[in-house]
mmCIF file of C-alpha atoms and ligand atoms in Angstrom:
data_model
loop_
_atom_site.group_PDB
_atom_site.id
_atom_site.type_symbol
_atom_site.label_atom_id
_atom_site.label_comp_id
_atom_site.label_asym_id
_atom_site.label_seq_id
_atom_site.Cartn_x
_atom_site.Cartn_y
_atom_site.Cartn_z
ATOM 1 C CA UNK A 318 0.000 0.000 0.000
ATOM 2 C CA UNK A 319 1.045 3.425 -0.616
ATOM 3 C CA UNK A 320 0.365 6.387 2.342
ATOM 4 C CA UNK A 321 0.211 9.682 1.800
ATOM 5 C CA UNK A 322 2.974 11.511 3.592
ATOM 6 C CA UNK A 323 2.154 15.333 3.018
ATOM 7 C CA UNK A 324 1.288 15.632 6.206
ATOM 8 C CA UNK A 325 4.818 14.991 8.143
ATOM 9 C CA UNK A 326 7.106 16.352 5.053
ATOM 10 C CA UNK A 327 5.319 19.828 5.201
ATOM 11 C CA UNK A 328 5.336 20.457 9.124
ATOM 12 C CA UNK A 329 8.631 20.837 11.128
ATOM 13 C CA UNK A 330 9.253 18.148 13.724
ATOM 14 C CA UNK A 331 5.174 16.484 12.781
ATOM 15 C CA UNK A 332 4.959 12.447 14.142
ATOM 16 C CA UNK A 333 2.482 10.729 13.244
ATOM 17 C CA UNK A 334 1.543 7.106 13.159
ATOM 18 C CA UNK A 335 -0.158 4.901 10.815
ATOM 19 C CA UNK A 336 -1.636 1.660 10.527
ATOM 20 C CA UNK A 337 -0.366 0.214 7.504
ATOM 21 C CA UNK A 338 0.033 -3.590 6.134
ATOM 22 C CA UNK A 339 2.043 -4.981 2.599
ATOM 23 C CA UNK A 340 -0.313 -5.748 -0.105
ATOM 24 C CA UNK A 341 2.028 -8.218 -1.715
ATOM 25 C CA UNK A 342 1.341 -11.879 -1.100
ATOM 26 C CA UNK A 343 4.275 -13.730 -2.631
ATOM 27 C CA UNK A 344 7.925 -12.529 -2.149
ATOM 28 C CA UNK A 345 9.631 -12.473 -5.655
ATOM 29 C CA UNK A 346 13.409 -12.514 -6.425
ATOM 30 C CA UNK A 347 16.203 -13.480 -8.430
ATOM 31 C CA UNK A 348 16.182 -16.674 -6.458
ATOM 32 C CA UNK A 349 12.665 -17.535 -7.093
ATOM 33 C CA UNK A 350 8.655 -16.654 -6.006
ATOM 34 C CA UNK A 351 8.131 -17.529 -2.458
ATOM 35 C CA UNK A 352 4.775 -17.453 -0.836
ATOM 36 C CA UNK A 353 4.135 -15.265 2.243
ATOM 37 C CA UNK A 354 2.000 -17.616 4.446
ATOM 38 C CA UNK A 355 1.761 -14.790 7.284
ATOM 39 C CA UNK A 356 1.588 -11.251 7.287
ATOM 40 C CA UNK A 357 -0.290 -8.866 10.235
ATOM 41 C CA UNK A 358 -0.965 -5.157 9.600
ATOM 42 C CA UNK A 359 2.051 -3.272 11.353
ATOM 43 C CA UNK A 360 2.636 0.276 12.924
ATOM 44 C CA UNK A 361 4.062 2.876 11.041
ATOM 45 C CA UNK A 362 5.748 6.107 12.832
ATOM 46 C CA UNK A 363 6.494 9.014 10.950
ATOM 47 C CA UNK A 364 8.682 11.724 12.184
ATOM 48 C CA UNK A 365 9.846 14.789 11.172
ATOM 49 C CA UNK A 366 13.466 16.320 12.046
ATOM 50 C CA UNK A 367 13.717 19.856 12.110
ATOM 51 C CA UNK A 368 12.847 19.554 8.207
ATOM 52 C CA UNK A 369 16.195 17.914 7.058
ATOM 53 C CA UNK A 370 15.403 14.348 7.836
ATOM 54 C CA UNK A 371 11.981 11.986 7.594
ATOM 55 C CA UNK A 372 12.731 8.993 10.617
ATOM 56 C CA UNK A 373 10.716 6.082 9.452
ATOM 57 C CA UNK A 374 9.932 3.509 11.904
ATOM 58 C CA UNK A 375 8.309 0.266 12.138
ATOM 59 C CA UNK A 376 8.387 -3.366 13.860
ATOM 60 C CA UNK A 377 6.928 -6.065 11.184
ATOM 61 C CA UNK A 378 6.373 -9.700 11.572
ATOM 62 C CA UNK A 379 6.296 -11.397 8.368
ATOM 63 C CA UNK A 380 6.278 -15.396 7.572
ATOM 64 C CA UNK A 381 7.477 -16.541 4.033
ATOM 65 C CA UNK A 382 7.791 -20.348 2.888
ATOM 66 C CA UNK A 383 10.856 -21.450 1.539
ATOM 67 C CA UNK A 384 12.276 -24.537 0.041
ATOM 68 C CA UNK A 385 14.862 -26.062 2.278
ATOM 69 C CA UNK A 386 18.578 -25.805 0.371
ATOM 70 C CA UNK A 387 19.051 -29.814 1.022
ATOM 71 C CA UNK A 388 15.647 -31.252 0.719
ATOM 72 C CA UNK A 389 12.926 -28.653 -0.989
ATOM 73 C CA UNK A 390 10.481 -29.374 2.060
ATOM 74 C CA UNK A 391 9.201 -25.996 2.123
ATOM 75 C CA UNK A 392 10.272 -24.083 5.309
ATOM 76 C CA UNK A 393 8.136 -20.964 7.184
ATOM 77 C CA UNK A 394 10.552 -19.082 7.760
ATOM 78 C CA UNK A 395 10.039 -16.008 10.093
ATOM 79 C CA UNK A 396 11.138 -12.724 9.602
ATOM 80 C CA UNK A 397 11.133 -10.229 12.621
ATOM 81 C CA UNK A 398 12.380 -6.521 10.734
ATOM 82 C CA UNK A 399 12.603 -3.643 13.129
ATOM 83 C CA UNK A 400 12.737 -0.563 10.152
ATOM 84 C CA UNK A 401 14.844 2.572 11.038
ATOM 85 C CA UNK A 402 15.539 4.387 7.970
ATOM 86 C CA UNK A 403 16.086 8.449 7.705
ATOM 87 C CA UNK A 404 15.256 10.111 4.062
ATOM 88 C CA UNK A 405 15.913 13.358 3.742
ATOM 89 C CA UNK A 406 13.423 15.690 3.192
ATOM 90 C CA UNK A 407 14.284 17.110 0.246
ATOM 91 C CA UNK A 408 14.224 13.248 -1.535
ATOM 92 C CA UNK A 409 10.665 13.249 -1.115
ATOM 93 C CA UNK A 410 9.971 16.461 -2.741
ATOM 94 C CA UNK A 411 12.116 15.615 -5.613
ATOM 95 C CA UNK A 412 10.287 12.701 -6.655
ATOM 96 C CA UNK A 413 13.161 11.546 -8.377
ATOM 97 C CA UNK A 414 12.368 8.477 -11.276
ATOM 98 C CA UNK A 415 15.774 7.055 -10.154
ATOM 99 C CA UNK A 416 15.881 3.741 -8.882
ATOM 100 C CA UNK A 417 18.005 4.829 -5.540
ATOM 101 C CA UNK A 418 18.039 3.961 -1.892
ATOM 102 C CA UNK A 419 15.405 6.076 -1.442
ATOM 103 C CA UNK A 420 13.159 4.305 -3.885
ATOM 104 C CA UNK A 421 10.458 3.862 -1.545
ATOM 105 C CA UNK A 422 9.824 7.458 -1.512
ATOM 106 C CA UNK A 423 7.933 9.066 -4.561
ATOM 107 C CA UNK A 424 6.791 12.715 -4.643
ATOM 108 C CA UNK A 425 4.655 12.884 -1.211
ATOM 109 C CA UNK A 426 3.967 9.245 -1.140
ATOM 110 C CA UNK A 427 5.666 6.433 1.155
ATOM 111 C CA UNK A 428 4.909 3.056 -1.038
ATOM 112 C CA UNK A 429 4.993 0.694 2.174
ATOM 113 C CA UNK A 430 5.552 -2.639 -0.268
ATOM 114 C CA UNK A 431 8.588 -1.547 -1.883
ATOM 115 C CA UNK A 432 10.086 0.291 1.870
ATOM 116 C CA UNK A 433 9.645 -3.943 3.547
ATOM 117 C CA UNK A 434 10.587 -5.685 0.499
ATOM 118 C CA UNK A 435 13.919 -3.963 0.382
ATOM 119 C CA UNK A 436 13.825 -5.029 4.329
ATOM 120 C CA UNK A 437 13.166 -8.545 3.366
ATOM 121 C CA UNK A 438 15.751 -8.548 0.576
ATOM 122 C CA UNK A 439 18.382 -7.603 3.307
ATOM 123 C CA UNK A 440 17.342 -9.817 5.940
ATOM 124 C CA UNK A 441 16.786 -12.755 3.794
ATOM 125 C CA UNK A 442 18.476 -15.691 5.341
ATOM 126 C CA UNK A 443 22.116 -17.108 3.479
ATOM 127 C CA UNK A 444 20.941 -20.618 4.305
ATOM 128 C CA UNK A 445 17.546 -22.478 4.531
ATOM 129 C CA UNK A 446 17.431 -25.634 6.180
ATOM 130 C CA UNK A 447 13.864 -28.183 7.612
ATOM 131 C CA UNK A 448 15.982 -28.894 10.346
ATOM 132 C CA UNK A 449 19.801 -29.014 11.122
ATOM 133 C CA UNK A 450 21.010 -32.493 10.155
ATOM 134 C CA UNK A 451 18.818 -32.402 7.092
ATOM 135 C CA UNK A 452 19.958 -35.176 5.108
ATOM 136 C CA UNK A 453 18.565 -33.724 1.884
ATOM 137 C CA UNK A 454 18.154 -35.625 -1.352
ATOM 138 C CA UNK A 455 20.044 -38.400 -3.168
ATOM 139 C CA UNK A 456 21.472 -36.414 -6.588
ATOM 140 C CA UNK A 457 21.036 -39.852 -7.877
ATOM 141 C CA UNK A 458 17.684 -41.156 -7.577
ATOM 142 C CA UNK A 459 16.337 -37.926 -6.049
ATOM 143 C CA UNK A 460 15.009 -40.096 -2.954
ATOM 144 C CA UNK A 461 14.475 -37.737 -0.045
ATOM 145 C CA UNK A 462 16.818 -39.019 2.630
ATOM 146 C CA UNK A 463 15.384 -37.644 5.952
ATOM 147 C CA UNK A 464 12.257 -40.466 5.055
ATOM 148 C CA UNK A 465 13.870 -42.567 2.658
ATOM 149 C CA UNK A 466 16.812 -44.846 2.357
ATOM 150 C CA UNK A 467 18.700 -45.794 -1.454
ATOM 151 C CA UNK A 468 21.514 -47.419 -2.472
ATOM 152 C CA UNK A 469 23.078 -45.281 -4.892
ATOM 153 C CA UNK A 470 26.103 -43.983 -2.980
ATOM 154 C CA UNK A 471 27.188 -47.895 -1.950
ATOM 155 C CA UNK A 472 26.811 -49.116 -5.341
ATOM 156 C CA UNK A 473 28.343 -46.638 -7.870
ATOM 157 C CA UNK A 474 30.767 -45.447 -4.949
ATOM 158 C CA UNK A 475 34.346 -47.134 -4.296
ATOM 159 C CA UNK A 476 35.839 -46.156 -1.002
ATOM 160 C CA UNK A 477 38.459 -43.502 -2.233
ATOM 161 C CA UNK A 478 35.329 -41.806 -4.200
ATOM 162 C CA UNK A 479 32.875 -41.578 -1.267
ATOM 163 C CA UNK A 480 36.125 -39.938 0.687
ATOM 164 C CA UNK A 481 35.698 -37.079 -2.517
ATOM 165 C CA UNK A 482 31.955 -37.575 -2.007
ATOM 166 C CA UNK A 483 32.315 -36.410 1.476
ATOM 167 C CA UNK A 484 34.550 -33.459 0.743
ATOM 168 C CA UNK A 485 32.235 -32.321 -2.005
ATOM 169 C CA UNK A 486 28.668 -32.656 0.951
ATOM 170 C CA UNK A 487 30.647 -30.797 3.335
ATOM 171 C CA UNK A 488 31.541 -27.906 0.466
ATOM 172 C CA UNK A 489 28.347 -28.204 -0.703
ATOM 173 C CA UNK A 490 26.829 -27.420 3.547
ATOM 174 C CA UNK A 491 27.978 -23.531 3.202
HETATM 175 ZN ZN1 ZN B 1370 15.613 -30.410 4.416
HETATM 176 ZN ZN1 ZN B 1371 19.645 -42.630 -4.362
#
């Protein structure tokens, strides 16, 4: 959703706080289209500095499903994102077309999807996982291996290869 931020740009040292939620129901990246399985309308506070600076604030809890990096078994993963972010004043008058840091910010508008995505992006975790030891699945014969058992690796695998094989999981477990 978009808010209308007139209000605290135009009057020195104005607060204000607003009720706001993200209209967006799947998270979309380079790395793929995740589905946001909880969201909850958050608080929004708006303060003026002494006209320089525009403090944005907000707490947002925000639940997204995705695939675990071993096994796929889709994960709800929970964000917590405490914003703090200062624009300066005169960025929001200048309603620049540029696609800057400040993006979030167009003419007298605050566009609230595009301020938590960029939150997301940065809090978006380096490695997924269903549970710690996740055994994930057999490149082989694709058999899930928390649930399943195959034979692949003792068949096709002499003993000096599984040593590599082991090297290679371990890599592989950044
Ligand atoms: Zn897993
Ligand atoms: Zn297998």
């Amino acid at each position: 959703m978009k808010i209308d931020i007139t209000d605290v740009v135009s009057n020195e040292n104005k607060r204000v706080t607003k009720e706001v939620e993200i209209d967006f129901t799947s998270f979309e990246s380079k790395s793929g289209n995740f589905p946001i399985i909880k969201k909850t309308p958050f608080t929004l506070q708006l303060t003026n500095e002494e006209n320089k600076r525009m403090l944005i604030e907000a707490e947002v809890d925000v639940t997204i499903e995705i695939p675990c990096d071993r096994c796929l078994t889709p994960v709800a993963e929970e964000f917590h994102i405490e914003v703090s972010r200062e624009v300066p004043i005169g960025e929001c008058e200048a309603a620049s077309e540029d696609e800057d840091e400040f993006d979030y910010v167009d003419g007298f508008n605050l566009d609230v999807d595009r301020l938590i995505y960029g939150e997301i992006l940065v809090n978006w975790p380096t490695k997924v996982l269903c549970k710690e030891d996740c055994k994930g699945i057999c490149r082989i014969c694709g058999a899930n291996l928390n649930t399943q058992t195959c034979d692949c690796q003792k068949t096709e695998l002499d003993p000096r290869m599984a040593a590599i094989q082991d090297i290679f999981n371990k890599f592989k477990e950044v």
